[in-house]
CSV table of C-alpha atoms in Angstrom, one decimal:
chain,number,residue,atom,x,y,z
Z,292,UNK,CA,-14.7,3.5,10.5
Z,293,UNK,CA,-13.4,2.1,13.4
Z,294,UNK,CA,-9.9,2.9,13.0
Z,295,UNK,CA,-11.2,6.6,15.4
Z,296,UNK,CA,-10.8,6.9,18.9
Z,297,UNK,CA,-13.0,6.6,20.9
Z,298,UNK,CA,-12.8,9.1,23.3
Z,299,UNK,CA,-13.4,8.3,26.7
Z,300,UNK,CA,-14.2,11.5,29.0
Z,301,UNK,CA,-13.2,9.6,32.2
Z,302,UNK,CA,-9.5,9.3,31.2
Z,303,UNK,CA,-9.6,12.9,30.8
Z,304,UNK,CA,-8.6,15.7,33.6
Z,305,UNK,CA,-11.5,17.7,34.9
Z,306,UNK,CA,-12.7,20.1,33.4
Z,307,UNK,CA,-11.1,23.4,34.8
Z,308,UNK,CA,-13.3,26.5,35.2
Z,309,UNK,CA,-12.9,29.3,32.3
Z,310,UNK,CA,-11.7,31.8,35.8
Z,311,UNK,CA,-9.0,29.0,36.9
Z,312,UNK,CA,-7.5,28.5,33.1
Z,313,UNK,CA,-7.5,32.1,32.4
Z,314,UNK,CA,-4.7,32.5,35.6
Z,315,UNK,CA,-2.6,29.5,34.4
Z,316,UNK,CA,-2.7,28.9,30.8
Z,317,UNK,CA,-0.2,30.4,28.1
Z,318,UNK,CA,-1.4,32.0,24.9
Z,319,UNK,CA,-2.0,29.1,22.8
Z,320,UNK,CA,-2.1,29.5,18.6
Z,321,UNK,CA,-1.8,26.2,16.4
Z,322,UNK,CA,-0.3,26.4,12.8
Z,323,UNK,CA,-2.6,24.1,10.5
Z,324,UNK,CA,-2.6,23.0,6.8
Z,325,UNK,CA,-1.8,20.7,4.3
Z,326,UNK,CA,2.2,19.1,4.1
Z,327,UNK,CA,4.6,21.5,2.5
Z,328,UNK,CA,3.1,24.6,3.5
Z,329,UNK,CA,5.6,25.6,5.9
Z,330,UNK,CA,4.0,25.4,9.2
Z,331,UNK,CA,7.1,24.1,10.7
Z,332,UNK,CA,9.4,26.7,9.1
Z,333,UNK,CA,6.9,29.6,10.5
Z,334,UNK,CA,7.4,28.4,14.0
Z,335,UNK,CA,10.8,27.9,14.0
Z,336,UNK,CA,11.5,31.8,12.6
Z,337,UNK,CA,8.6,33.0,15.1
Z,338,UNK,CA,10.6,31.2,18.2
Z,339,UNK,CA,14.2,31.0,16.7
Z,340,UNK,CA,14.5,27.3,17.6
Z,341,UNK,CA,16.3,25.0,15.9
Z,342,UNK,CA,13.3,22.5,15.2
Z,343,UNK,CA,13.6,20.4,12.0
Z,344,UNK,CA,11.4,21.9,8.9
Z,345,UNK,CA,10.6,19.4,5.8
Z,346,UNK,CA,11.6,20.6,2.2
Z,347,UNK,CA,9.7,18.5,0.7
Z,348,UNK,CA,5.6,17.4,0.4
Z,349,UNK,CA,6.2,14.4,2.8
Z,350,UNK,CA,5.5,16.0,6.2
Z,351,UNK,CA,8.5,16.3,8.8
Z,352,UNK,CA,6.0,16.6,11.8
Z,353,UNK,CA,4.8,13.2,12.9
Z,354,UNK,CA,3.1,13.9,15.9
Z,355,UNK,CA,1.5,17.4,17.7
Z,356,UNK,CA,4.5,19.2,19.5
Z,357,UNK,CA,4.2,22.4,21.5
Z,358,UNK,CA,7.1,25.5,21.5
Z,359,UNK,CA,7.0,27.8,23.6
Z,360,UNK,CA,8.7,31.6,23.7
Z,361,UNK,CA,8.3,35.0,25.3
Z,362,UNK,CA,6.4,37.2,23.3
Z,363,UNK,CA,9.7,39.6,22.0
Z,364,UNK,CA,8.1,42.9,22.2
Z,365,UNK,CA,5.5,42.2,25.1
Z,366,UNK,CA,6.2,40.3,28.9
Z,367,UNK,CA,3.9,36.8,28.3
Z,368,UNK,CA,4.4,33.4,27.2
Z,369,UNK,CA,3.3,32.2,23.5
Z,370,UNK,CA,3.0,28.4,22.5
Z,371,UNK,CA,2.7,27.6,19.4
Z,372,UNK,CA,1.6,24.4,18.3
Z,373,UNK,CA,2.7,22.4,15.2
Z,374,UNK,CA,0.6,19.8,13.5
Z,375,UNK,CA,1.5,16.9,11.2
Z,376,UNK,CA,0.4,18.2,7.5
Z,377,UNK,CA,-2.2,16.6,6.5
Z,378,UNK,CA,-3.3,15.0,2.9
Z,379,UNK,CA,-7.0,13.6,3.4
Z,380,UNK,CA,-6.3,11.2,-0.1
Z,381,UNK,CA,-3.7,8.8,2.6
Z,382,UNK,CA,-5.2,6.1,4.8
Z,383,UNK,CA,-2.5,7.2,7.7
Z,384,UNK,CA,-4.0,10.3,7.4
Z,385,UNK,CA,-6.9,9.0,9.6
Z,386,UNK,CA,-3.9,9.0,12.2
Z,387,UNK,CA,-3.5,12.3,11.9
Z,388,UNK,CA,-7.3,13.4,12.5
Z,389,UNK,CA,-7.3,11.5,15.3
Z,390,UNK,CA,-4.6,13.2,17.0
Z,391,UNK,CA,-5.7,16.5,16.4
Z,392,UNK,CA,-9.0,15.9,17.3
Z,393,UNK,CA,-7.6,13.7,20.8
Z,394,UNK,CA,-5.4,16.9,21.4
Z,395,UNK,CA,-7.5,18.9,21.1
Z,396,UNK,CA,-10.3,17.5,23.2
Z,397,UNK,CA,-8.1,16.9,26.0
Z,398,UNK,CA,-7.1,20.4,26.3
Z,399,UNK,CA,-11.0,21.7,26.2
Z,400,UNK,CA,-11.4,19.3,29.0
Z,401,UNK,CA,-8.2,20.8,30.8
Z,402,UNK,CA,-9.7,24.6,30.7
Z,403,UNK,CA,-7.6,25.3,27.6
Z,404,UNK,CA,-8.8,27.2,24.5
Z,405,UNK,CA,-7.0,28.1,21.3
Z,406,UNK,CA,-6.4,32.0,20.8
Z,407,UNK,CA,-5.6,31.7,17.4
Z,408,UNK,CA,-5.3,29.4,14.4
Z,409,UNK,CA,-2.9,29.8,11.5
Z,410,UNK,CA,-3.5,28.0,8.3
Z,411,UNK,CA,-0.6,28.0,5.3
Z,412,UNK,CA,-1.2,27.5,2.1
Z,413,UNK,CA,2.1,27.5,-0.8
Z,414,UNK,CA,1.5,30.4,-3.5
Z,415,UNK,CA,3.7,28.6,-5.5
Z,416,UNK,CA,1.2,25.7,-5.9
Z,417,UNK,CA,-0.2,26.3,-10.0
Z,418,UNK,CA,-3.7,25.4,-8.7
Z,419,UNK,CA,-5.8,24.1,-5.5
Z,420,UNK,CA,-6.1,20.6,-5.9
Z,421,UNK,CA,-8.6,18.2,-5.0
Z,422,UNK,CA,-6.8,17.5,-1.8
Z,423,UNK,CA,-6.2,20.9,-0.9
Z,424,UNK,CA,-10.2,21.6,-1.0
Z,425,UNK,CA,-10.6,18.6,1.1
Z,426,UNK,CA,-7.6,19.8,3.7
Z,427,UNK,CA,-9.3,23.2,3.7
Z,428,UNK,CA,-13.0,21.5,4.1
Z,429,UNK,CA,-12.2,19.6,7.2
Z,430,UNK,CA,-9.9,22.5,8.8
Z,431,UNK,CA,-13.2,24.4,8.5
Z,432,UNK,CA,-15.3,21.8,10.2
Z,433,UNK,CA,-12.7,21.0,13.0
Z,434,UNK,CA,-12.9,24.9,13.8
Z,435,UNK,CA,-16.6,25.9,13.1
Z,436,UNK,CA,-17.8,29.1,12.4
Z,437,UNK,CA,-17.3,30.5,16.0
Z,438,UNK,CA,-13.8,30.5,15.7
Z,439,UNK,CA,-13.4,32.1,12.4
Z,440,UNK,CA,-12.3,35.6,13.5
Z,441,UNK,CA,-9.5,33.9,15.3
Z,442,UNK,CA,-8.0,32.4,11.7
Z,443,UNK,CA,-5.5,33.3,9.8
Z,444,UNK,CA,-4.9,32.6,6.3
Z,445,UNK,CA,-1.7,32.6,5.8
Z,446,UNK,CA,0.0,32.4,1.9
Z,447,UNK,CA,3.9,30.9,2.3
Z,448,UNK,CA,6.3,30.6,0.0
Z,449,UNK,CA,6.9,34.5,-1.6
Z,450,UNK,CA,10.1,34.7,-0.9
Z,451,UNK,CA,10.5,31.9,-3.6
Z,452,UNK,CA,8.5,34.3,-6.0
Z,453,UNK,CA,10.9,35.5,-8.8
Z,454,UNK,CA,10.8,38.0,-11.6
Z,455,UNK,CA,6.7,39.0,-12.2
Z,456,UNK,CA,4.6,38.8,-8.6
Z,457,UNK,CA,1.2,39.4,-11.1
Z,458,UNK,CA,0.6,35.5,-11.6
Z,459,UNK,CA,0.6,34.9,-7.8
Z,460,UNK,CA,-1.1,37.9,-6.7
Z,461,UNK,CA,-3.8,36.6,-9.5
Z,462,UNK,CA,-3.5,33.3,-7.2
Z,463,UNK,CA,-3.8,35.4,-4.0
Z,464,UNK,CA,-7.3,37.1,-5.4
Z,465,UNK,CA,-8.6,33.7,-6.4
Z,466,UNK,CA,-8.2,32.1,-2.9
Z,467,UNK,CA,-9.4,34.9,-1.0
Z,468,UNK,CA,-12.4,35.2,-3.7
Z,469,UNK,CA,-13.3,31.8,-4.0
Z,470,UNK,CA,-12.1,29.3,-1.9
Z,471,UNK,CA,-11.4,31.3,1.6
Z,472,UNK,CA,-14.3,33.1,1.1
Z,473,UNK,CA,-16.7,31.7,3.3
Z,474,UNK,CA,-14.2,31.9,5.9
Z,475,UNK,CA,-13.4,35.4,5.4
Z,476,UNK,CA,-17.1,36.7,5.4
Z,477,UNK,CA,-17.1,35.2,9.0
Z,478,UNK,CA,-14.0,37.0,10.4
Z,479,UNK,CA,-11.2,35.2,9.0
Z,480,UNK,CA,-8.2,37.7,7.9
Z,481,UNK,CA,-5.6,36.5,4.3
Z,482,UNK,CA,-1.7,37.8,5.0
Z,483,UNK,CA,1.5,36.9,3.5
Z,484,UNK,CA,4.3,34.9,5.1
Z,485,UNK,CA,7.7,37.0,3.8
Z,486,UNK,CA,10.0,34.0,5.7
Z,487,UNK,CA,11.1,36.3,8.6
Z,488,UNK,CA,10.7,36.7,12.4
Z,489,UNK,CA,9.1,40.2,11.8
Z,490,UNK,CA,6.6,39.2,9.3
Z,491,UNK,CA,6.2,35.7,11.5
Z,492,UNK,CA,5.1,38.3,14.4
Z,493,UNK,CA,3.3,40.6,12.5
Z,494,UNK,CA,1.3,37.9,11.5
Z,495,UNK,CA,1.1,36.5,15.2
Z,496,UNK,CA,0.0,40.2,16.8
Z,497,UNK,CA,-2.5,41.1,13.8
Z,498,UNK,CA,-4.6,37.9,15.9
Z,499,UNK,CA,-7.4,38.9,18.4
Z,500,UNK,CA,-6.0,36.3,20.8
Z,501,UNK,CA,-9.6,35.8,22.9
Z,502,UNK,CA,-9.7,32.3,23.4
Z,503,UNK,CA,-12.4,30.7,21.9
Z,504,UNK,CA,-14.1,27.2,21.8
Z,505,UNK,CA,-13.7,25.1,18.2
Z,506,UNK,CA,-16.3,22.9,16.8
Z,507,UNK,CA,-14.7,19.6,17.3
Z,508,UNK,CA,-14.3,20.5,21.0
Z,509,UNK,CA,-17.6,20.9,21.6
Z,510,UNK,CA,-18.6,18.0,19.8
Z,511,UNK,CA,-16.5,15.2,21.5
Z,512,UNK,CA,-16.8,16.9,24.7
Z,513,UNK,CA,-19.8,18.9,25.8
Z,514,UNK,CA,-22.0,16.5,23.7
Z,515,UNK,CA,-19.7,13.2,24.3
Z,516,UNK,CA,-19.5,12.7,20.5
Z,517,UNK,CA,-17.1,10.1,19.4
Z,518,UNK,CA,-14.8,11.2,16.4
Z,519,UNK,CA,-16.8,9.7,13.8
Z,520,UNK,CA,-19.9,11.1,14.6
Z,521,UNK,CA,-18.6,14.9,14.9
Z,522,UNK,CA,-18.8,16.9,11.4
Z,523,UNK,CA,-15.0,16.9,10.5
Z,524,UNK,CA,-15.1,13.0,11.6
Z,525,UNK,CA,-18.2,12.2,8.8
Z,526,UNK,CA,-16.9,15.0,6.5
Z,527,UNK,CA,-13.1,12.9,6.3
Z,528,UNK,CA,-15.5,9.4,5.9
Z,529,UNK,CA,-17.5,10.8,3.1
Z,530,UNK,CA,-14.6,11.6,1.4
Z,531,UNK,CA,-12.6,8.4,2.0
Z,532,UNK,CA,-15.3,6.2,0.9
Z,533,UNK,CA,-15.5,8.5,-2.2
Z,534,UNK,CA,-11.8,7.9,-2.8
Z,535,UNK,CA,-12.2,4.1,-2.2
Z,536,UNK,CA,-14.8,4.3,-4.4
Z,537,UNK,CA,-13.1,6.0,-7.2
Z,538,UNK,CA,-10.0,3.6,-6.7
Z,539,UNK,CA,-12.4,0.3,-7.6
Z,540,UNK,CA,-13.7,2.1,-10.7
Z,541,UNK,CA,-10.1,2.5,-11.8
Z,542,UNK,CA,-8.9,-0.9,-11.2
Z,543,UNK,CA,-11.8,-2.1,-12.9
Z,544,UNK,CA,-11.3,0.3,-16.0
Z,545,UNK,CA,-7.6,-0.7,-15.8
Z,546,UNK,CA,-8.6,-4.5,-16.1
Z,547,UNK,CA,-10.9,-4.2,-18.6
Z,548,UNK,CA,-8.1,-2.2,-21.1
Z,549,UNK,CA,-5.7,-4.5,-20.2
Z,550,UNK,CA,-7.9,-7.3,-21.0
Z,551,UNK,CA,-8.8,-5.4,-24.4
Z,552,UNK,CA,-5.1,-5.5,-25.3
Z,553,UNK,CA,-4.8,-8.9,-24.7
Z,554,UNK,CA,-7.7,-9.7,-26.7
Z,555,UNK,CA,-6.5,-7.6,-29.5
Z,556,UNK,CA,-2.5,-9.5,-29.5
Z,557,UNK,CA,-4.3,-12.9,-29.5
Z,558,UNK,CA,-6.5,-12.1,-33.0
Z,559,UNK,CA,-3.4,-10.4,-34.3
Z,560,UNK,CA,-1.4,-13.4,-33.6
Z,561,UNK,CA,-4.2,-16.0,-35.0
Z,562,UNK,CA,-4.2,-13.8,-38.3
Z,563,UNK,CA,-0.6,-14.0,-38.4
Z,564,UNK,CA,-0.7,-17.8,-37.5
Z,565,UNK,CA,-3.9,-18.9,-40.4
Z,566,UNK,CA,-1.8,-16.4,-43.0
């Protein structure tokens, strides 16, 4: 897969010590997750700027941006980071790992950690797809296990909840029960997103905020792996080759009925023709 970076650590700043970063660097949390899960509307409530939020499952954010604001009940600086959503069935999604992962590399080897990771997910969606699974599968192996009690799984979308909640909150108990499970054994805290500042910063101050190391960072940095060979990087090639895979077998099924049709017009046509 040689569309990955390869990440060279000479073009990268030196590495500051964990004494000098802790004098200079904001509070840093990065909103994560699959398109359409409001990432971009959470920051823009958190912060009260006026950044553009998609309304549709074709992500707004093209590229990693950084906003900053003042905490509004405590004296320090928060930035927040905003990700491109991310749908692992898309080729340009490789584009998008790449980024994160180059991002994120380059601030490890600034001195900067992460002090908290928020991941959205829509309770409106009727079911976790395929895609979603993968989505959640390599946001797992990006952060590693070490950086689970710094997560937060975050459930969007409630204010669009009309009439009977007991359908979602049966959604709500499946996700934390089944598929955020392993995450949650390890630290990782579930909380509803209400589409307000206040429940934006209840969310924000319910974090830890220790800075801590994620997996990929210590992959393509302290061991000098390239993209590829990290686990998110194999996890995303696994998948796409399964995808690829899957894509032949259809075109080949597809090929096959189509020529069964045709077969079948022509000996309807010859009957018709000899009769």
């Amino acid at each position: 897969m040689d569309v990955f970076y390869q990440l060279n650590p000479q073009t990268l700043p030196q590495r500051k010590s964990t004494k000098e970063a802790a004098h200079d660097i904001p509070i840093l949390i990065a909103i994560m997750g699959p398109t359409g899960g409001g990432k971009s509307n959470f920051i823009k409530l958190a912060t009260g700027s006026d950044i553009e939020v998609g309304h549709s499952l074709h992500s707004c954010t093209m590229s990693i941006r950084e906003v900053a604001c003042l905490h509004p009940h405590k004296n320090y600086e928060i930035r927040f980071v905003d990700t491109p959503g991310f749908d692992p069935t898309s080729h340009e999604n490789l584009e998008v790992l790449n980024d994160i992962a180059r991002w994120l590399a380059q601030k490890y080897q600034g001195g900067v950690k992460l002090s908290g990771v928020i991941y959205t997910h829509r309770i409106t969606d009727n079911r976790v797809s395929n895609s979603a699974l993968t989505t959640l599968d390599l946001f797992q192996k990006i952060c590693g296990a070490n950086a689970f009690p710094n997560i937060r799984l975050v459930t969007t979308h409630w204010d669009d909840v009309r009439g009977d909640t007991h359908e979602y909150e049966k959604r709500e108990t499946e996700l934390c029960n089944v598929f955020w499970s392993a995450l949650m054994e390890r630290g990782s805290k579930t909380l509803r997103f209400h589409n307000s500042m206040t429940s934006a910063w209840d969310i924000i101050d319910s974090l830890p905020l220790d800075r801590r190391t994620l997996q990929i960072q210590q992959e393509m940095v302290d061991q000098n792996l390239s993209l590829e060979e990290t686990t998110a990087g194999r996890t995303f090639a696994w998948f796409w080759d399964v995808v690829n895979s899957l894509r032949s077998i259809m075109e080949r099924i597809g090929l096959a009925l189509r020529g069964t049709r045709m077969s079948e017009d022509g000996s309807a046509s010859l009957r018709r023709f000899e009769s």
